[in-house]
Short mmCIF file of C-alpha atoms in Angstrom, two decimals:
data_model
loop_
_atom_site.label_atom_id
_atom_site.label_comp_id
_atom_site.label_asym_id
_atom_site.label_seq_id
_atom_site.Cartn_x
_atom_site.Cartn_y
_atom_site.Cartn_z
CA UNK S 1 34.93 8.65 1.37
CA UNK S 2 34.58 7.26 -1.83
CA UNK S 3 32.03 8.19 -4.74
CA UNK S 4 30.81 6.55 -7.19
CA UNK S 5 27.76 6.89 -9.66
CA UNK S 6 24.90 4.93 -7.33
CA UNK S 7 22.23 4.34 -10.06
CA UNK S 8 25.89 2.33 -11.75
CA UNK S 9 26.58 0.66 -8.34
CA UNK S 10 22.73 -0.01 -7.32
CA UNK S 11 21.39 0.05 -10.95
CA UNK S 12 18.79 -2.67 -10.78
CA UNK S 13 17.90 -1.94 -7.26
CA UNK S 14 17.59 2.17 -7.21
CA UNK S 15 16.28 2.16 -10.63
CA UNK S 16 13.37 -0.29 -9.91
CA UNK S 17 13.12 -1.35 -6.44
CA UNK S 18 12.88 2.16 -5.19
CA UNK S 19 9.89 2.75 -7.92
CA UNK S 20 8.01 -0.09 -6.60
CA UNK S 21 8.67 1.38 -2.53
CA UNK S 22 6.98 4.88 -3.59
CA UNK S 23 4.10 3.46 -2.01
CA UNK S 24 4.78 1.46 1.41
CA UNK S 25 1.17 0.31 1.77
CA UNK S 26 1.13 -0.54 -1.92
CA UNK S 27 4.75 -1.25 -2.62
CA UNK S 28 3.47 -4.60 -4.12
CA UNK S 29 2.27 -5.20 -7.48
CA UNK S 30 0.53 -8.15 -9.12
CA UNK S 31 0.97 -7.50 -12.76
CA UNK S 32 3.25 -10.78 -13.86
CA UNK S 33 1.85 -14.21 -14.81
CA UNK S 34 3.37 -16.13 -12.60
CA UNK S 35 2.00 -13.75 -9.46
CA UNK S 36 0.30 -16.02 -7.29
CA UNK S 37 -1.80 -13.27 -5.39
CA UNK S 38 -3.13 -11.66 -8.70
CA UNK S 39 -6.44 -10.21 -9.36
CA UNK S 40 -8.50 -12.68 -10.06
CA UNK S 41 -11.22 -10.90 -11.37
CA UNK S 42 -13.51 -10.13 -8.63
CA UNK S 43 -15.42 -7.05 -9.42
CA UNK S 44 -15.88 -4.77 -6.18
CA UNK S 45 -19.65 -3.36 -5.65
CA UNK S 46 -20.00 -0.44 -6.46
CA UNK S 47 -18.49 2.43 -4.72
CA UNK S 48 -20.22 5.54 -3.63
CA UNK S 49 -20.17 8.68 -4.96
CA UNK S 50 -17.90 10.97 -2.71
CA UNK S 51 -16.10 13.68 -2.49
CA UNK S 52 -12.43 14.29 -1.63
CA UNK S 53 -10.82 17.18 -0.18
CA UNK S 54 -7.17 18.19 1.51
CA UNK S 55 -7.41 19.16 4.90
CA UNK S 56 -5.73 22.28 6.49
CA UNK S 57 -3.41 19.14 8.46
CA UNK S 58 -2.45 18.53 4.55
CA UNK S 59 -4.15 14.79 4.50
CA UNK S 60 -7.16 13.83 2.70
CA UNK S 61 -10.55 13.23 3.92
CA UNK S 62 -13.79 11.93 2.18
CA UNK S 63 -16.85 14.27 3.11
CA UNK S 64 -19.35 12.61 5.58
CA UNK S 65 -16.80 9.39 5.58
CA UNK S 66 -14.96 8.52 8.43
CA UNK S 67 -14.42 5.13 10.53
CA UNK S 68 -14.11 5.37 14.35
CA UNK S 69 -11.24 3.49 15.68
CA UNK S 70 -13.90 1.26 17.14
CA UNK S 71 -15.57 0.29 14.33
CA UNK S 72 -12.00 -0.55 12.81
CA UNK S 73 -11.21 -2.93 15.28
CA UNK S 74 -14.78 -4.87 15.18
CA UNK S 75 -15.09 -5.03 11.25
CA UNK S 76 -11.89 -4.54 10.13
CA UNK S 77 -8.95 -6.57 12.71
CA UNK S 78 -9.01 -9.86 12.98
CA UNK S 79 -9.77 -10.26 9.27
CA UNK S 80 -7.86 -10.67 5.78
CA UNK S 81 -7.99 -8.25 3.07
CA UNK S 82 -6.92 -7.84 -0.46
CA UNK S 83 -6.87 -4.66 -2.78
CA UNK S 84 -9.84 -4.46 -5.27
CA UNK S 85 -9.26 -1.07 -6.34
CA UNK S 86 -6.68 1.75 -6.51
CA UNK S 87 -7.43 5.16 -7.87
CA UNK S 88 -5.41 8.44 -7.84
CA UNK S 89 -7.30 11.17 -5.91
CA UNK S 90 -7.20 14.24 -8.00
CA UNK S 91 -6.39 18.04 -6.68
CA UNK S 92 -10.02 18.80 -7.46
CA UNK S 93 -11.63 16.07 -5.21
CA UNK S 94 -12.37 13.61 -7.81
CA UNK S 95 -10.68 10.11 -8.43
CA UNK S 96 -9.77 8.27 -11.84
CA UNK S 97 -9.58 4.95 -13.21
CA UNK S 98 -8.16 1.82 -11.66
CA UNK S 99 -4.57 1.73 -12.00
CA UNK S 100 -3.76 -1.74 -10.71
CA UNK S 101 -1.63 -3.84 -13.07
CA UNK S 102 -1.32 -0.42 -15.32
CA UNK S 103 2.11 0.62 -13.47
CA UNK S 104 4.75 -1.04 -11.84
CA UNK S 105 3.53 -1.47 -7.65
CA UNK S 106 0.23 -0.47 -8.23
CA UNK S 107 -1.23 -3.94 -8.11
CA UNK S 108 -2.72 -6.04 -5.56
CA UNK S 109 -1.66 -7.03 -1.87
CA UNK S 110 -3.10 -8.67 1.10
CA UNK S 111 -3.16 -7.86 4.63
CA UNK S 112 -3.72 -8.87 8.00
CA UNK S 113 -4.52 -6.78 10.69
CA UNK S 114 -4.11 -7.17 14.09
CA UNK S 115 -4.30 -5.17 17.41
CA UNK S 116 -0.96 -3.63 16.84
CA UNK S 117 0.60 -5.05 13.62
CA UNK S 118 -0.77 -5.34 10.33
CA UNK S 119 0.92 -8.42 7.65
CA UNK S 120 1.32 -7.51 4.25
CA UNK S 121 2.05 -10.82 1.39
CA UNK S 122 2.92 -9.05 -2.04
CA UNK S 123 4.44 -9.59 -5.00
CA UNK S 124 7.19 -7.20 -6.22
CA UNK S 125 7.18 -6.98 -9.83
CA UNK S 126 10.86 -4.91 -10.19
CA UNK S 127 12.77 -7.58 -9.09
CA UNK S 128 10.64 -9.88 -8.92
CA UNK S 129 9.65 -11.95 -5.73
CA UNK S 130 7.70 -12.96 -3.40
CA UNK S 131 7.67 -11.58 0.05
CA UNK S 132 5.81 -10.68 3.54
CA UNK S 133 6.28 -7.53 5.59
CA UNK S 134 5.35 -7.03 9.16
CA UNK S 135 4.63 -3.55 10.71
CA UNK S 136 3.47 -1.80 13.72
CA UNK S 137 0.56 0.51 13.44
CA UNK S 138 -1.36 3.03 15.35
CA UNK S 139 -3.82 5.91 14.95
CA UNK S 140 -2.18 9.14 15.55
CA UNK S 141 -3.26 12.68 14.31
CA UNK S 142 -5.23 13.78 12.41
CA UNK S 143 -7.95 11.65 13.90
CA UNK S 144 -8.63 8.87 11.71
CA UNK S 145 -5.04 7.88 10.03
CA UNK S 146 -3.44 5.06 10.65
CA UNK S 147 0.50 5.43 10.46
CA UNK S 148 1.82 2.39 9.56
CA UNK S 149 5.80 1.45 9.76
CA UNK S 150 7.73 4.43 8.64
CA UNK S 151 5.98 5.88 5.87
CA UNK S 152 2.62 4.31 5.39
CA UNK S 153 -0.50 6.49 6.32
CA UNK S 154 -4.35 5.86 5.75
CA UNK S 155 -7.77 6.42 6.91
CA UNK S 156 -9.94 3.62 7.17
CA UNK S 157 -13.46 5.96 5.34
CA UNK S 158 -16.35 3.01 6.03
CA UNK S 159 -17.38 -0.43 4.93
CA UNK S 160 -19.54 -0.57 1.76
CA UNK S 161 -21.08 -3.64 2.59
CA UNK S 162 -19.75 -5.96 5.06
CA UNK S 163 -16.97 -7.68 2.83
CA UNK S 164 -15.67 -4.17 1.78
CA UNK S 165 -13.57 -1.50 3.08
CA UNK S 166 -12.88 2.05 1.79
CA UNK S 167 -9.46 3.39 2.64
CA UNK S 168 -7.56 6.77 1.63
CA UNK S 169 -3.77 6.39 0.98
CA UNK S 170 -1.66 9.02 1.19
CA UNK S 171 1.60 6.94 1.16
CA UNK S 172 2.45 7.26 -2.66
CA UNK S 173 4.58 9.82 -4.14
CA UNK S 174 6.01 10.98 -7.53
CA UNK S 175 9.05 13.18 -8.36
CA UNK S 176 11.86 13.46 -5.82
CA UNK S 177 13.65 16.04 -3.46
CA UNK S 178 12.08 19.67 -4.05
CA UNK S 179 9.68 17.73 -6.37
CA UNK S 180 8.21 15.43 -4.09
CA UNK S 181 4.87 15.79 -4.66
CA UNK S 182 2.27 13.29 -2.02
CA UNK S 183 -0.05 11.48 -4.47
CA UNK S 184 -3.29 10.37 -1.94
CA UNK S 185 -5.18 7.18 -3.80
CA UNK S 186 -9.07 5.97 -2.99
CA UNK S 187 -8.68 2.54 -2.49
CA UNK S 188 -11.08 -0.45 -1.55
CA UNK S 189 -10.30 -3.59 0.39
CA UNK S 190 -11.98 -6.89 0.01
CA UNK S 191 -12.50 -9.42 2.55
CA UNK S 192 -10.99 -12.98 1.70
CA UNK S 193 -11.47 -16.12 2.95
CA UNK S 194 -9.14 -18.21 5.52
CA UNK S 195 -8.79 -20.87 2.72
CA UNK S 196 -7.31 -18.46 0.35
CA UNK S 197 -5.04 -15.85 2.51
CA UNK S 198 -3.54 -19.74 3.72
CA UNK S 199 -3.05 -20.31 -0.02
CA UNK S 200 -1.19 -16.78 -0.44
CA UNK S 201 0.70 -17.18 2.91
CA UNK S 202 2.19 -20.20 1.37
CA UNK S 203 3.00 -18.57 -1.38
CA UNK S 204 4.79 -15.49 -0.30
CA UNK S 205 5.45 -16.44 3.32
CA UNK S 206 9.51 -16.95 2.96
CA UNK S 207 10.85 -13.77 2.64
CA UNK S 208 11.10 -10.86 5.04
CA UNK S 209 10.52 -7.95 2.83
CA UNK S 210 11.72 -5.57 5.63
CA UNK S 211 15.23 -7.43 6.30
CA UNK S 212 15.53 -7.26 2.44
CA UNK S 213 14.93 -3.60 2.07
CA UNK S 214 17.88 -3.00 5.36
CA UNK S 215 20.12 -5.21 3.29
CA UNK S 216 19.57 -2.98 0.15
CA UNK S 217 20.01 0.53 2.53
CA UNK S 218 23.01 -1.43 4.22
CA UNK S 219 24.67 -1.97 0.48
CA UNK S 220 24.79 1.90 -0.20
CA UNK S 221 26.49 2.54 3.61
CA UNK S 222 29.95 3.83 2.48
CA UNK S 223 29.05 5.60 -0.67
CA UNK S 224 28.15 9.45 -1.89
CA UNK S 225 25.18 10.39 -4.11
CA UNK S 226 26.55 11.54 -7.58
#
């Protein structure tokens, strides 16, 4: 089999691309001026004080916050939703500052669920494009996640008010191999209108980002890590 250096053969890709799909729910970021689903300056109410902690299952859970899977599907499917906030959940319970636009695929997205599938429209800022991805979801164990696609995994912790959604994400990740260290972020969701999500569907509503993403995998088929 042949071998070659990858990062030479897949430069742009692995040394960007694969940055901005550390986190599968937020593998999107809106941090370039010509990003037509940037923040646009909406200030989210503000959030309540809680407390995180890792659970003996190794996920994260807010204390006293948790969304039945019945409440999710009255308040929360059906409806459009765009990330307000992002925050990294620290090892002692706390969260910090937002970090959307501050690194690259820490920005905004939308999304769309339904009973079975939830729509994502993003903008990737390593390559950069516009893009949709489609996924299957359902809640599995612990009680309370969602596991979305492959990799994704959240819990849905309660609605602020009734345009607002608090979610833990414990998709991200920094380092690799032994490394690997599962970075869990607080994150809020906003409600947005059918006007606008038509507005960003038009937008970013060409490309497949999962077909894309194969075709990148596909690319290294045939090739050895250095």
């Amino acid at each position: 089999m042949k071998s070659v250096n990858i990062f030479e053969k897949m430069g742009k890709w692995v040394g960007r691309s694969l940055l901005v799909a550390a986190l599968a729910l937020g593998a999107a970021a809106c941090s370039n001026d010509d990003d037509p689903v940037k923040d646009d300056g909406t200030v989210s109410p503000d959030t309540p004080t809680t407390k995180f902690y890792q659970g003996t299952d190794g996920y994260w859970h807010a204390e006293g916050r948790e969304m039945s899977q019945a409440d999710f599907n009255e308040k929360v499917v059906g409806n459009s939703w765009r990330r307000t906030e992002l925050r990294e959940i620290y090892q002692d319970g706390t969260y910090g500052e937002d970090q959307r636009g501050i690194a690259m695929g820490l920005g905004d997205v939308y999304y769309c669920f339904g009973q079975k599938e939830v729509t994502q429209y993003m903008y990737l800022d390593s390559d950069p494009f516009r893009c949709y991805a489609i996924d299957a979801y359902e809640y599995g164990d612990p009680v309370g996640y969602l596991f979305i696609g492959i990799g994704t995994r959240i819990k849905p912790m309660g609605m602020i008010d009734e345009d607002h959604l608090e979610i833990i994400d414990c998709s991200g990740w920094r380092g690799i191999g032994a490394n690997k260290v599962i970075v869990p972020h607080y994150i809020v969701l906003e409600k947005v209108s059918p006007e606008r999500l038509e507005e960003v569907k038009a937008d970013c509503g060409s490309v497949d980002y999962n077909a894309w993403y194969q075709e990148q995998l596909d690319a290294l088929e045939g090739y050895d890590l250095p």
